[in-house]
Each structure stands twice: as structure tokens, then as C-alpha cells.
Amino acid sequence: MIRPVRLLGPIFRIELLTTVRRARHYIARGIYGALLLFVFWASYAATFGNGQVASIQTGAEFGELFFYNFAVLQLIASMLVVAAVTSGTIAEERERRTIEYLFATDLSNAEIVLGKLASRLLHMFAFLATAVPVLALALLFGGVDADHLVQLFAMTLSTVVVSASVSMCISVWTTRPRDAFLRAFIILLGLSTLPILVWGVSLTRTMFSPLNLWIAPINEKFLESNPFLFLIKMAESRAPVPIATGWVGVKVLVVNHLTLSLAMIALAVWRVRKVHLGKVTRSVSPSSGRWRRWLWRPALGNRPMLWKEMYAEQAIKDLNVVGRVVVVLLFLAILAPLGRTFYKCYTRQFPRETFQDVATYLGGTIACAFLLVLGARAASSVTTEKEKQTWDVLLSTPITGLEVVVGKSLGNVYSLRWLLALFALVWIMAGILLPYCFGLGLLTALTIALLSPFFTNIGLFFSLRSRSSSRAMLGSLLVSIMVGGVYLIALIPFFEGSFDRGANRFFMAPCAPWLVFWPGWYDPRVRSHLNDAPPEVYVLGVSLYVVAGAILVWANVRRFDQCVGRTGPHA
């Protein structure tokens, strides 16, 4: 007897019961609620912290300011969390080798994919519901249009659905959860930023103009689907953004999102079984072997662990063709406006000091992304060995724990060398215009070098102690976010005025983004809230990370020796 096909099936029920017990979901909601409270306090301090008298007008200004800050945070958090939650669904089954059991049952492809997707979407809706009490508190101050509030939630829900659908489709083609998250993150980042950069380049009437005839219609659809552009248009109706506003714009955005979601879900349902069977029966093609002969690799030498991590574990292998294309387009989209700004400053059409600000903000953003990805990638370095059943082989070798930790740390940094090359290019261009920027760039690079051991070893710390890559990656990301500024929430009762007054300046010492941006911000000739913190605060913060990194290295080496069973003074 043929069993009738149900839309969701038993997978939905099982996934809902098993995933709801995981502590990571409650931790993520708690951190998100704490972030919202911090944004609430920061918006209140920005409105009433300058001695302004409380009135109906200032209350409305505070409500409006918090609403738009909340909207940006909600969109960014929802896209990141939905990529982390959804991208590993099918990949995790394949990595655990349990996906064959699903295919051996009478479950259809639609029941497997839609069941897993629906359970993740319910978790995301519960995650977004955390914001309701904080938002309700802010709405008491007024200043928020009811239409804007409903439009924001409609836009957020459609963004969650399309992000989950894209992540699910990526998971079908991916073997490991770490690779799936990296691909989903890069593709979602490309969908959010590339259309804006292409639109900005098209306005310059440069050599890209002949391509506008066929790029513009496609790019226009992506611009209409960008929730961040819609927020800009909502906040300032006169902003020169080529999209509709109001309910017309929301309708177009939701329709585009649902169309893309249905296409991604249909593709995932159609290919989930065929892709896995293809991966199982696939053999290495002769052309790939001939291509690899041209790749230069040094001899193995006396550092086998370092050689393996640097030359056998490449980050570019974590991306498929689409991910690589998106990375290349992102680099080109960054370099095109950067080169134009450099030319304008070089010919003195713009003040040359303008490029220092560009280098500071762009270089700092690249550095923050590097440290974040560094920790996330290191978090799966050991768990991947366990899942590939090569961890026992590594434990049986005479390689010491220090060699393993140092090899994985340096290999992790080496795998992201292209991001460091972009950072170096930005500061070299700034140094050509302003020679003293060479010193600022070197100081920023030194800061990254001193902070990198902490972030890569915090990932190794969780990877050595976790049973899966997802748990290790979540722990590493949570710690990275905490030192990225969330810890300031716990210090709110101790603040006296703004951040740049008295002892408050020392509270910024552990903030990693502030340390990365500080070399470009600090100028003793100019007094501002950005560079008012003295150099001793910067030195204190970097010293804390150096000490913490050394402690983590010692803890990771000790943990590896415990796994091996080595004891005694020579362990």
C-alpha cells in the first residue's frame, strides 16, 4: 500500500522535539535580548544624555532612534542566526552518515526538506519574539508610525524565509556543516551588498557603463529585494535609492523573496537525493589530477602538522563554484569604488586626508571580519577530524600537543591570507597618499597579529571539548560577540556619562573592534569621542588579549595531551 505524502511529515515533529531541548537556542535568545537592551540604553543615552529636558518631542525622538537601531540589529541578527541554524541541516545528516537511513525509509524528498526547514523557521520565529517586550517598552515613548512597524515585521519575516531557503539549498550540496555555514554566510552577504555596490559603480559612468544595459534590470530586482535599502528609504524618503517605499515597496520585496524561496526549496527537494548519491559514487576526474600537478607545494619537512593545515586544508575548498564567484565579485565590488576614491584623492579632487578615513573604516571592518571568521573556522578544526574519523590516527602519532595547536593556529591564519592581502592593499594605497599611514597600517596589522592567537585558540578550545562542529562554532561565535562589545551591557550600571569620561575609557580596553580601529582613529592633535581614549587603554587591551591567548594555548595543549594520555613533566 502506498503511503500518502504529507506536506511536513514525521521529520517536522522529530526535529521540533529534539532541537527544542538544545541549550544553544535559549542562549542565543538571551544574548539577543541583552543586545536589544543595550541598544535601548545606548539610544536613551544618545537622546537624553546631553542634558536635554524630557518632553513629548524628545521622547518621540528617542522612540524613532531606537526603532531604526532595532530594525538594523534585527535584520542582521536574523540573517546570521538563520544561516547558522539552517545551513547545517542536511550537511549534518550527511556528516553523521545518517542520511542513508532517511533515504531508506518511505519518506519523500519533500517531507525531509520541508520538515527540517519548517522546524528551523519555528525556532527563528521564537527567536524574533524575544524582541517584543523590549520593543513594546520603547513604543511607550511614541515616535514610531504604526505602518512602519507592521512593514518592518513583514519585511523581517520574508527575509528570514528567503535566508532559510537559500541556506537549506546550500546544505543539500555541502558535506560538512562548517562549509555550509561559510557558504551561506558569503552568499547572503553577497546578496545584501553586491547589488548596492554595483548600483553605486553604475552611477560613476566609468568603464562599467556599457554593461549597464543588461546588468541594470537584474540588479534592480535585487535592489528591490534588499531590506537594508528599504530601511534607508523608510527613514529618509528623499534618499536617492531606486526602490519604492511604503506598502508598494513591501509588496514588491515580499513577492521577490517568496519567489526566490520557492525556487530554492523546489531545487532542494528535487536534488537532495540525487546530490547525495552523486557524492557517494563520484570518482576523481583525470583532469583534476592533471590540474593539481601545477600547484606548487613545499616538501613535508619537520613540521607535518603545519604542512597539513597550510597546504592540505585550504579555505577555498570550503566554497563551491557559486561561493567562489560571490567572493570574487565582492572583492571586485570593493576594489572598484576604492580605486576610484584613490584616484580622486591622488589628483586632489578630494582631500587626501579623506582616504585615511576610508582606510580606517574599511581596513577595520576587514580586520573584524577576519577575526570573526578565524574563530569560527578554528572551531571546527578538531571536530572535523573526529567526524572524518582521523582524530584517532592523529592521537596515535608522536606529534606533540604544542605542534598540533601551533600548526592548526597558523594554518587557520594562512587559509584567510586573501583577506589579509585586501587589508594590506587598503593601507598601502593610503600610505602612497599619506606616508604616515604606513605607520598606522603597520600598527593595525600588529594589533591583528596580537589578537589572532586569542580568537583562533578560543575556537580550538571549544573544538577540543565539543561533540559537533555546530556546538563548537556557536560557542566560539558567542565569545567573539561578547568581546566585540556585548560585555559592555554588564557595565552599564557603572557608567558615569558617556564612554569617553573618566574611568569609562578603560571599559573599552577588552573591546576587540575598538582596538582594531584605534590606530586609525587616534590623533593627539584632534579632540573627539573617537580618539579621546589615551594610548595606555589601547596597550592594556592588547596586553589582555596576548595574555589570554597564551593561557588558551596552554589549555589547548594540555587538553590534547589529556586526550592522548600523556602524563608527566615531558607531556
Short mmCIF file of C-alpha atoms in Angstrom, two decimals, residues 85-545:
data_model
loop_
_atom_site.label_atom_id
_atom_site.label_comp_id
_atom_site.label_asym_id
_atom_site.label_seq_id
_atom_site.Cartn_x
_atom_site.Cartn_y
_atom_site.Cartn_z
CA VAL A 85 20.61 27.22 12.30
CA THR A 86 19.53 26.12 8.82
CA SER A 87 22.71 25.69 6.78
CA GLY A 88 23.82 22.55 8.60
CA THR A 89 20.55 20.57 8.49
CA ILE A 90 21.23 18.22 5.56
CA ALA A 91 25.02 18.56 5.84
CA GLU A 92 24.91 17.37 9.46
CA GLU A 93 22.92 14.28 8.49
CA ARG A 94 25.44 13.52 5.74
CA GLU A 95 28.41 14.07 8.05
CA ARG A 96 26.95 11.77 10.71
CA ARG A 97 26.18 9.20 7.98
CA THR A 98 22.52 9.04 9.00
CA ILE A 99 21.12 10.48 5.78
CA GLU A 100 21.15 6.98 4.22
CA TYR A 101 18.68 5.85 6.89
CA LEU A 102 16.33 8.67 5.88
CA PHE A 103 16.59 7.69 2.22
CA ALA A 104 15.96 4.02 3.11
CA THR A 105 12.53 4.87 4.55
CA ASP A 106 9.41 5.71 2.56
CA LEU A 107 9.82 9.42 3.35
CA SER A 108 9.71 11.63 0.28
CA ASN A 109 12.23 14.34 -0.54
CA ALA A 110 9.61 16.99 0.22
CA GLU A 111 8.94 15.58 3.70
CA ILE A 112 12.65 15.53 4.54
CA VAL A 113 13.45 19.04 3.28
CA LEU A 114 10.21 20.79 4.29
CA GLY A 115 10.13 19.11 7.70
CA LYS A 116 13.61 20.28 8.58
CA LEU A 117 13.02 23.73 7.12
CA ALA A 118 9.72 24.28 8.94
CA SER A 119 11.18 23.29 12.32
CA ARG A 120 14.06 25.76 11.87
CA LEU A 121 11.66 28.51 10.85
CA LEU A 122 9.62 28.00 14.03
CA HIS A 123 12.80 28.35 16.08
CA MET A 124 13.58 31.58 14.23
CA PHE A 125 10.11 32.98 14.88
CA ALA A 126 10.58 32.22 18.59
CA PHE A 127 13.97 33.94 18.40
CA LEU A 128 12.40 37.07 16.89
CA ALA A 129 9.63 37.04 19.50
CA THR A 130 12.30 37.86 22.10
CA ALA A 131 12.26 41.44 20.83
CA VAL A 132 8.56 42.02 21.52
CA PRO A 133 8.84 43.08 25.23
CA VAL A 134 11.74 45.47 24.59
CA LEU A 135 10.04 46.94 21.54
CA ALA A 136 6.77 47.36 23.46
CA LEU A 137 8.66 49.27 26.17
CA ALA A 138 10.15 51.62 23.57
CA LEU A 139 6.80 52.20 21.87
CA LEU A 140 5.52 53.85 25.05
CA PHE A 141 7.66 56.87 24.13
CA GLY A 142 5.94 57.29 20.75
CA GLY A 143 7.63 58.48 17.57
CA VAL A 144 7.01 55.27 15.60
CA ASP A 145 4.50 55.06 12.78
CA ALA A 146 2.24 52.01 13.04
CA ASP A 147 2.59 51.34 9.31
CA HIS A 148 6.38 51.34 9.61
CA LEU A 149 6.18 48.82 12.46
CA VAL A 150 3.99 46.39 10.51
CA GLN A 151 6.12 46.86 7.38
CA LEU A 152 9.27 46.07 9.36
CA PHE A 153 7.91 42.80 10.70
CA ALA A 154 6.58 41.76 7.28
CA MET A 155 9.97 42.52 5.77
CA THR A 156 11.79 40.66 8.57
CA LEU A 157 9.65 37.53 8.23
CA SER A 158 10.15 37.41 4.47
CA THR A 159 13.91 37.92 4.95
CA VAL A 160 14.02 35.02 7.41
CA VAL A 161 12.13 32.76 4.99
CA VAL A 162 14.35 33.55 2.00
CA SER A 163 17.55 33.27 4.08
CA ALA A 164 16.44 29.90 5.44
CA SER A 165 15.53 28.66 1.95
CA VAL A 166 18.89 29.68 0.50
CA SER A 167 20.73 28.11 3.46
CA MET A 168 18.74 24.88 3.10
CA CYS A 169 19.53 24.68 -0.61
CA ILE A 170 23.23 25.22 0.15
CA SER A 171 23.11 22.47 2.79
CA VAL A 172 21.93 19.96 0.16
CA TRP A 173 25.17 20.41 -1.81
CA THR A 174 27.51 20.53 1.21
CA THR A 175 29.24 17.73 3.08
CA ARG A 176 30.19 19.45 6.34
CA PRO A 177 28.19 21.92 8.49
CA ARG A 178 31.18 24.28 8.73
CA ASP A 179 31.41 24.52 4.96
CA ALA A 180 27.65 25.01 4.70
CA PHE A 181 27.67 27.91 7.16
CA LEU A 182 30.61 29.55 5.39
CA ARG A 183 28.93 29.25 2.00
CA ALA A 184 25.59 30.51 3.31
CA PHE A 185 27.23 33.46 5.07
CA ILE A 186 29.17 34.52 1.96
CA ILE A 187 26.21 34.13 -0.40
CA LEU A 188 23.82 36.04 1.89
CA LEU A 189 26.45 38.74 2.34
CA GLY A 190 26.83 38.94 -1.42
CA LEU A 191 23.08 39.20 -1.98
CA SER A 192 22.92 42.05 0.57
CA THR A 193 25.92 44.10 -0.55
CA LEU A 194 26.74 43.33 -4.18
CA PRO A 195 23.63 44.96 -5.71
CA ILE A 196 24.30 48.17 -3.76
CA LEU A 197 27.95 48.25 -4.84
CA VAL A 198 27.04 47.52 -8.48
CA TRP A 199 24.44 50.29 -8.39
CA GLY A 200 26.98 52.71 -6.89
CA VAL A 201 29.56 51.83 -9.55
CA SER A 202 26.99 52.29 -12.33
CA LEU A 203 26.36 55.87 -11.16
CA THR A 204 30.01 56.81 -11.72
CA ARG A 205 29.70 56.36 -15.52
CA THR A 206 33.04 54.56 -15.67
CA MET A 207 34.14 51.69 -17.87
CA PHE A 208 31.38 49.54 -16.39
CA SER A 209 28.72 51.68 -18.08
CA PRO A 210 28.40 49.54 -21.27
CA LEU A 211 27.40 46.60 -19.09
CA ASN A 212 24.50 48.50 -17.53
CA LEU A 213 22.17 47.62 -20.41
CA TRP A 214 21.89 44.00 -19.28
CA ILE A 215 23.06 44.26 -15.65
CA ALA A 216 20.68 47.07 -14.60
CA PRO A 217 17.36 45.14 -14.95
CA ILE A 218 18.71 42.18 -12.96
CA ASN A 219 20.34 44.39 -10.35
CA GLU A 220 17.12 46.38 -9.97
CA LYS A 221 15.28 43.24 -8.83
CA PHE A 222 17.94 42.57 -6.19
CA LEU A 223 17.80 46.22 -5.04
CA GLU A 224 14.03 45.96 -4.61
CA SER A 225 14.59 42.83 -2.50
CA ASN A 226 17.19 44.39 -0.19
CA PRO A 227 15.69 45.04 3.27
CA PHE A 228 18.51 47.38 4.30
CA LEU A 229 17.83 49.70 1.37
CA PHE A 230 14.16 49.67 2.29
CA LEU A 231 15.07 50.76 5.82
CA ILE A 232 17.11 53.66 4.43
CA LYS A 233 14.16 54.70 2.28
CA MET A 234 11.81 54.33 5.23
CA ALA A 235 13.98 56.54 7.45
CA GLU A 236 14.56 59.18 4.78
CA SER A 237 12.02 59.29 1.97
CA ARG A 238 14.21 61.70 -0.03
CA ALA A 239 17.18 59.30 -0.04
CA PRO A 240 18.41 58.68 -3.63
CA VAL A 241 17.59 54.97 -3.50
CA PRO A 242 15.96 53.47 -6.64
CA ILE A 243 13.22 51.50 -4.86
CA ALA A 244 9.60 52.10 -3.98
CA THR A 245 8.58 52.94 -0.45
CA GLY A 246 5.50 52.28 1.65
CA TRP A 247 3.28 49.27 1.14
CA VAL A 248 4.09 49.15 -2.56
CA GLY A 249 7.77 48.58 -1.78
CA VAL A 250 6.93 45.98 0.90
CA LYS A 251 4.72 44.11 -1.56
CA VAL A 252 7.46 44.00 -4.19
CA LEU A 253 10.06 42.90 -1.60
CA VAL A 254 7.88 40.12 -0.18
CA VAL A 255 6.92 38.82 -3.64
CA ASN A 256 10.58 38.73 -4.73
CA HIS A 257 11.58 36.98 -1.52
CA LEU A 258 8.83 34.37 -1.80
CA THR A 259 9.65 33.73 -5.46
CA LEU A 260 13.31 33.10 -4.65
CA SER A 261 12.33 30.98 -1.62
CA LEU A 262 10.03 28.74 -3.66
CA ALA A 263 12.75 28.32 -6.30
CA MET A 264 15.37 27.36 -3.69
CA ILE A 265 13.02 24.95 -1.88
CA ALA A 266 11.97 23.30 -5.15
CA LEU A 267 15.61 22.90 -6.15
CA ALA A 268 16.50 21.40 -2.75
CA VAL A 269 13.57 18.95 -2.86
CA TRP A 270 14.42 17.90 -6.40
CA ARG A 271 18.15 17.37 -5.87
CA VAL A 272 18.57 16.25 -2.23
CA ARG A 273 18.63 12.52 -3.04
CA LYS A 274 20.45 12.81 -6.38
CA VAL A 275 23.19 15.03 -4.98
CA HIS A 276 23.97 12.61 -2.16
CA LEU A 277 24.04 9.60 -4.46
CA GLY A 278 26.31 11.54 -6.80
CA LYS A 279 28.69 12.38 -3.94
CA VAL A 280 28.85 8.74 -2.86
CA THR A 281 29.55 7.34 -6.33
CA ARG A 282 31.69 10.20 -7.62
CA SER A 283 35.27 9.45 -8.60
CA VAL A 284 38.18 11.80 -9.07
CA SER A 285 38.35 13.02 -12.65
CA PRO A 286 41.65 12.77 -14.55
CA SER A 287 41.51 16.47 -15.41
CA SER A 288 41.53 17.45 -11.73
CA GLY A 289 44.63 15.32 -11.18
CA ARG A 290 46.45 16.99 -14.08
CA TRP A 291 45.46 20.41 -12.77
CA ARG A 292 46.84 19.65 -9.32
CA ARG A 293 50.26 18.86 -10.77
CA TRP A 294 50.75 22.54 -11.49
CA LEU A 295 50.17 23.51 -7.84
CA TRP A 296 53.44 24.18 -6.02
CA ARG A 297 53.80 22.72 -2.56
CA PRO A 298 56.95 22.64 -0.43
CA ALA A 299 58.39 19.44 0.97
CA LEU A 300 56.84 17.98 4.11
CA GLY A 301 59.86 18.81 6.26
CA ASN A 302 59.90 18.54 10.04
CA ARG A 303 56.54 20.23 10.62
CA PRO A 304 53.95 17.74 9.31
CA MET A 305 51.02 19.28 11.20
CA LEU A 306 51.79 22.76 9.95
CA TRP A 307 52.21 21.45 6.38
CA LYS A 308 48.87 19.64 6.54
CA GLU A 309 46.95 22.65 7.83
CA MET A 310 48.54 25.09 5.37
CA TYR A 311 48.52 23.06 2.17
CA ALA A 312 46.01 20.23 2.64
CA GLU A 313 43.24 22.25 4.36
CA GLN A 314 42.52 25.25 2.15
CA ALA A 315 39.64 27.63 2.84
CA ILE A 316 38.84 27.87 -0.86
CA LYS A 317 37.87 24.18 -0.78
CA ASP A 318 35.08 25.08 1.63
CA LEU A 319 33.33 27.00 -1.15
CA ASN A 320 31.57 25.71 -4.21
CA VAL A 321 31.56 27.44 -7.58
CA VAL A 322 28.80 29.86 -6.57
CA GLY A 323 30.62 30.77 -3.36
CA ARG A 324 33.86 31.43 -5.21
CA VAL A 325 32.09 33.62 -7.76
CA VAL A 326 30.45 35.60 -4.96
CA VAL A 327 33.84 36.07 -3.23
CA VAL A 328 35.43 37.32 -6.47
CA LEU A 329 32.52 39.69 -7.12
CA LEU A 330 32.73 41.02 -3.54
CA PHE A 331 36.43 41.74 -3.97
CA LEU A 332 35.83 43.47 -7.30
CA ALA A 333 32.93 45.46 -5.89
CA ILE A 334 35.15 46.68 -3.04
CA LEU A 335 38.17 47.43 -5.23
CA ALA A 336 36.24 49.39 -7.90
CA PRO A 337 34.97 52.23 -5.64
CA LEU A 338 38.18 52.06 -3.61
CA GLY A 339 40.26 52.63 -6.74
CA ARG A 340 38.03 55.48 -7.83
CA THR A 341 38.34 57.17 -4.42
CA PHE A 342 42.11 56.69 -4.53
CA TYR A 343 42.29 58.32 -7.97
CA LYS A 344 40.16 61.28 -6.82
CA CYS A 345 42.40 61.79 -3.79
CA TYR A 346 45.59 61.31 -5.79
CA THR A 347 44.54 64.00 -8.28
CA ARG A 348 43.47 66.17 -5.31
CA GLN A 349 39.85 66.30 -6.36
CA PHE A 350 39.19 65.12 -2.82
CA PRO A 351 41.33 65.98 0.24
CA ARG A 352 43.94 63.28 0.72
CA GLU A 353 43.03 63.01 4.40
CA THR A 354 39.70 61.58 3.23
CA PHE A 355 41.41 58.35 2.24
CA GLN A 356 42.71 57.88 5.79
CA ASP A 357 39.10 57.64 6.98
CA VAL A 358 38.33 55.21 4.16
CA ALA A 359 41.33 53.04 5.09
CA THR A 360 40.48 53.16 8.79
CA TYR A 361 36.85 52.09 8.41
CA LEU A 362 37.34 49.64 5.53
CA GLY A 363 40.55 48.15 6.97
CA GLY A 364 38.99 47.90 10.42
CA THR A 365 35.89 46.19 9.03
CA ILE A 366 38.06 43.69 7.12
CA ALA A 367 40.08 43.04 10.30
CA CYS A 368 36.94 42.43 12.39
CA ALA A 369 35.58 40.03 9.74
CA PHE A 370 38.96 38.26 9.68
CA LEU A 371 38.98 37.71 13.45
CA LEU A 372 35.35 36.54 13.48
CA VAL A 373 35.86 34.04 10.65
CA LEU A 374 39.17 32.98 12.21
CA GLY A 375 37.43 31.85 15.40
CA ALA A 376 34.52 30.23 13.57
CA ARG A 377 36.80 28.26 11.26
CA ALA A 378 39.09 27.12 14.08
CA ALA A 379 36.03 25.89 15.99
CA SER A 380 35.57 23.03 13.52
CA SER A 381 39.22 22.08 13.04
CA VAL A 382 39.23 19.30 15.67
CA THR A 383 35.56 18.26 15.46
CA THR A 384 36.03 17.77 11.71
CA GLU A 385 38.92 15.41 12.46
CA LYS A 386 36.62 13.44 14.77
CA GLU A 387 33.77 13.35 12.25
CA LYS A 388 36.12 12.20 9.46
CA GLN A 389 37.48 9.54 11.86
CA THR A 390 41.05 10.83 11.52
CA TRP A 391 41.31 12.09 15.11
CA ASP A 392 42.34 8.68 16.46
CA VAL A 393 45.08 8.48 13.84
CA LEU A 394 46.37 11.89 14.90
CA LEU A 395 46.36 10.87 18.57
CA SER A 396 48.41 7.78 17.76
CA THR A 397 51.26 9.79 16.19
CA PRO A 398 54.25 11.17 18.18
CA ILE A 399 53.22 14.74 17.29
CA THR A 400 53.12 16.86 20.44
CA GLY A 401 50.19 18.93 21.57
CA LEU A 402 52.11 22.15 21.00
CA GLU A 403 52.79 21.16 17.38
CA VAL A 404 49.09 20.43 16.83
CA VAL A 405 47.92 23.71 18.37
CA VAL A 406 50.55 25.84 16.62
CA GLY A 407 50.00 24.04 13.29
CA LYS A 408 46.24 24.47 13.37
CA SER A 409 46.52 28.11 14.52
CA LEU A 410 49.00 29.14 11.81
CA GLY A 411 47.20 27.10 9.17
CA ASN A 412 43.94 28.77 10.10
CA VAL A 413 45.51 32.22 9.64
CA TYR A 414 47.15 31.14 6.37
CA SER A 415 43.83 29.96 4.96
CA LEU A 416 42.47 33.52 5.21
CA ARG A 417 45.52 35.17 3.63
CA TRP A 418 43.49 36.68 0.79
CA LEU A 419 41.51 38.71 3.32
CA LEU A 420 44.78 39.93 4.81
CA ALA A 421 46.02 40.81 1.31
CA LEU A 422 42.98 43.05 0.81
CA PHE A 423 43.65 44.69 4.19
CA ALA A 424 47.29 45.32 3.21
CA LEU A 425 46.27 46.77 -0.16
CA VAL A 426 43.95 49.29 1.52
CA TRP A 427 46.68 50.63 3.83
CA ILE A 428 49.34 50.62 1.09
CA MET A 429 47.09 52.84 -1.02
CA ALA A 430 46.62 55.11 2.00
CA GLY A 431 50.39 55.21 2.54
CA ILE A 432 51.01 56.29 -1.05
CA LEU A 433 48.78 59.31 -0.49
CA LEU A 434 49.80 59.99 3.11
CA PRO A 435 53.20 58.46 4.07
CA TYR A 436 52.41 58.44 7.79
CA CYS A 437 49.56 55.99 7.03
CA PHE A 438 52.22 53.31 6.53
CA GLY A 439 52.85 53.54 10.27
CA LEU A 440 49.12 53.42 11.05
CA GLY A 441 48.69 50.39 8.82
CA LEU A 442 51.63 48.59 10.44
CA LEU A 443 50.25 49.31 13.90
CA THR A 444 46.84 47.98 12.87
CA ALA A 445 48.47 44.88 11.37
CA LEU A 446 50.41 44.37 14.61
CA THR A 447 47.14 44.62 16.53
CA ILE A 448 45.59 41.92 14.34
CA ALA A 449 48.66 39.70 14.81
CA LEU A 450 48.47 40.04 18.61
CA LEU A 451 44.70 39.42 18.73
CA SER A 452 44.70 36.46 16.30
CA PRO A 453 46.07 33.85 18.78
CA PHE A 454 43.20 34.53 21.14
CA PHE A 455 40.45 34.17 18.52
CA THR A 456 41.87 31.10 16.81
CA ASN A 457 42.57 29.38 20.13
CA ILE A 458 39.13 30.16 21.52
CA GLY A 459 37.81 28.24 18.50
CA LEU A 460 40.23 25.39 19.21
CA PHE A 461 39.20 25.47 22.88
CA PHE A 462 35.56 24.72 22.01
CA SER A 463 36.50 22.34 19.20
CA LEU A 464 38.55 20.16 21.57
CA ARG A 465 35.64 19.95 24.01
CA SER A 466 32.60 19.69 21.72
CA ARG A 467 30.99 16.68 20.09
CA SER A 468 29.95 18.50 16.90
CA SER A 469 31.14 21.38 14.76
CA SER A 470 27.88 23.26 15.25
CA ARG A 471 28.26 23.42 19.03
CA ALA A 472 31.91 24.44 18.82
CA MET A 473 31.16 27.13 16.23
CA LEU A 474 28.28 28.50 18.30
CA GLY A 475 30.46 28.74 21.41
CA SER A 476 33.27 30.45 19.51
CA LEU A 477 30.89 32.95 17.90
CA LEU A 478 29.25 33.76 21.24
CA VAL A 479 32.61 34.52 22.87
CA SER A 480 33.68 36.59 19.85
CA ILE A 481 30.46 38.59 20.02
CA MET A 482 30.88 39.10 23.76
CA VAL A 483 34.37 40.57 23.41
CA GLY A 484 33.08 42.54 20.41
CA GLY A 485 31.17 44.84 22.76
CA VAL A 486 28.28 42.88 24.28
CA TYR A 487 30.13 42.71 27.60
CA LEU A 488 29.51 46.45 27.92
CA ILE A 489 25.89 45.65 28.80
CA ALA A 490 27.01 44.29 32.17
CA LEU A 491 28.96 47.52 32.82
CA ILE A 492 26.04 49.87 32.20
CA PRO A 493 25.37 50.43 35.95
CA PHE A 494 28.99 51.61 36.39
CA PHE A 495 28.99 54.18 33.59
CA GLU A 496 29.12 57.83 34.53
CA GLY A 497 28.00 59.76 31.49
CA SER A 498 29.46 58.84 28.10
CA PHE A 499 32.14 56.32 27.19
CA ASP A 500 34.94 58.88 26.98
CA ARG A 501 34.73 60.23 30.53
CA GLY A 502 36.98 59.27 33.41
CA ALA A 503 37.35 55.58 34.16
CA ASN A 504 34.79 54.70 31.49
CA ARG A 505 37.57 54.81 28.90
CA PHE A 506 39.19 51.73 30.44
CA PHE A 507 35.98 49.76 29.92
CA MET A 508 36.76 49.85 26.19
CA ALA A 509 40.11 48.04 26.60
CA PRO A 510 38.74 44.48 26.01
CA CYS A 511 36.60 45.58 23.03
CA ALA A 512 38.32 43.96 20.02
CA PRO A 513 36.73 46.17 17.30
CA TRP A 514 37.75 49.31 19.22
CA LEU A 515 41.36 48.06 19.45
CA VAL A 516 41.45 47.39 15.71
CA PHE A 517 40.06 50.81 14.81
CA TRP A 518 42.07 52.76 17.38
CA PRO A 519 45.35 53.23 15.37
CA GLY A 520 43.46 54.97 12.58
CA TRP A 521 41.23 56.94 14.92
CA TYR A 522 43.79 58.24 17.38
CA ASP A 523 45.20 61.68 16.66
CA PRO A 524 46.51 63.69 19.64
CA ARG A 525 46.00 66.91 17.65
CA VAL A 526 42.21 66.39 17.44
CA ARG A 527 39.86 66.04 20.38
CA SER A 528 36.85 63.82 19.67
CA HIS A 529 34.91 60.99 21.29
CA LEU A 530 36.66 58.53 18.93
CA ASN A 531 40.25 59.22 19.96
CA ASP A 532 39.83 60.56 23.48
CA ALA A 533 40.97 57.26 24.99
CA PRO A 534 44.72 57.51 25.80
CA PRO A 535 47.30 55.07 24.39
CA GLU A 536 47.57 53.27 27.73
CA VAL A 537 43.99 51.98 27.27
CA TYR A 538 44.97 50.53 23.89
CA VAL A 539 48.14 48.96 25.34
CA LEU A 540 46.14 47.49 28.22
CA GLY A 541 43.58 45.95 25.86
CA VAL A 542 46.19 44.39 23.56
CA SER A 543 48.13 43.07 26.58
CA LEU A 544 44.98 41.41 27.92
CA TYR A 545 44.46 39.58 24.63
#
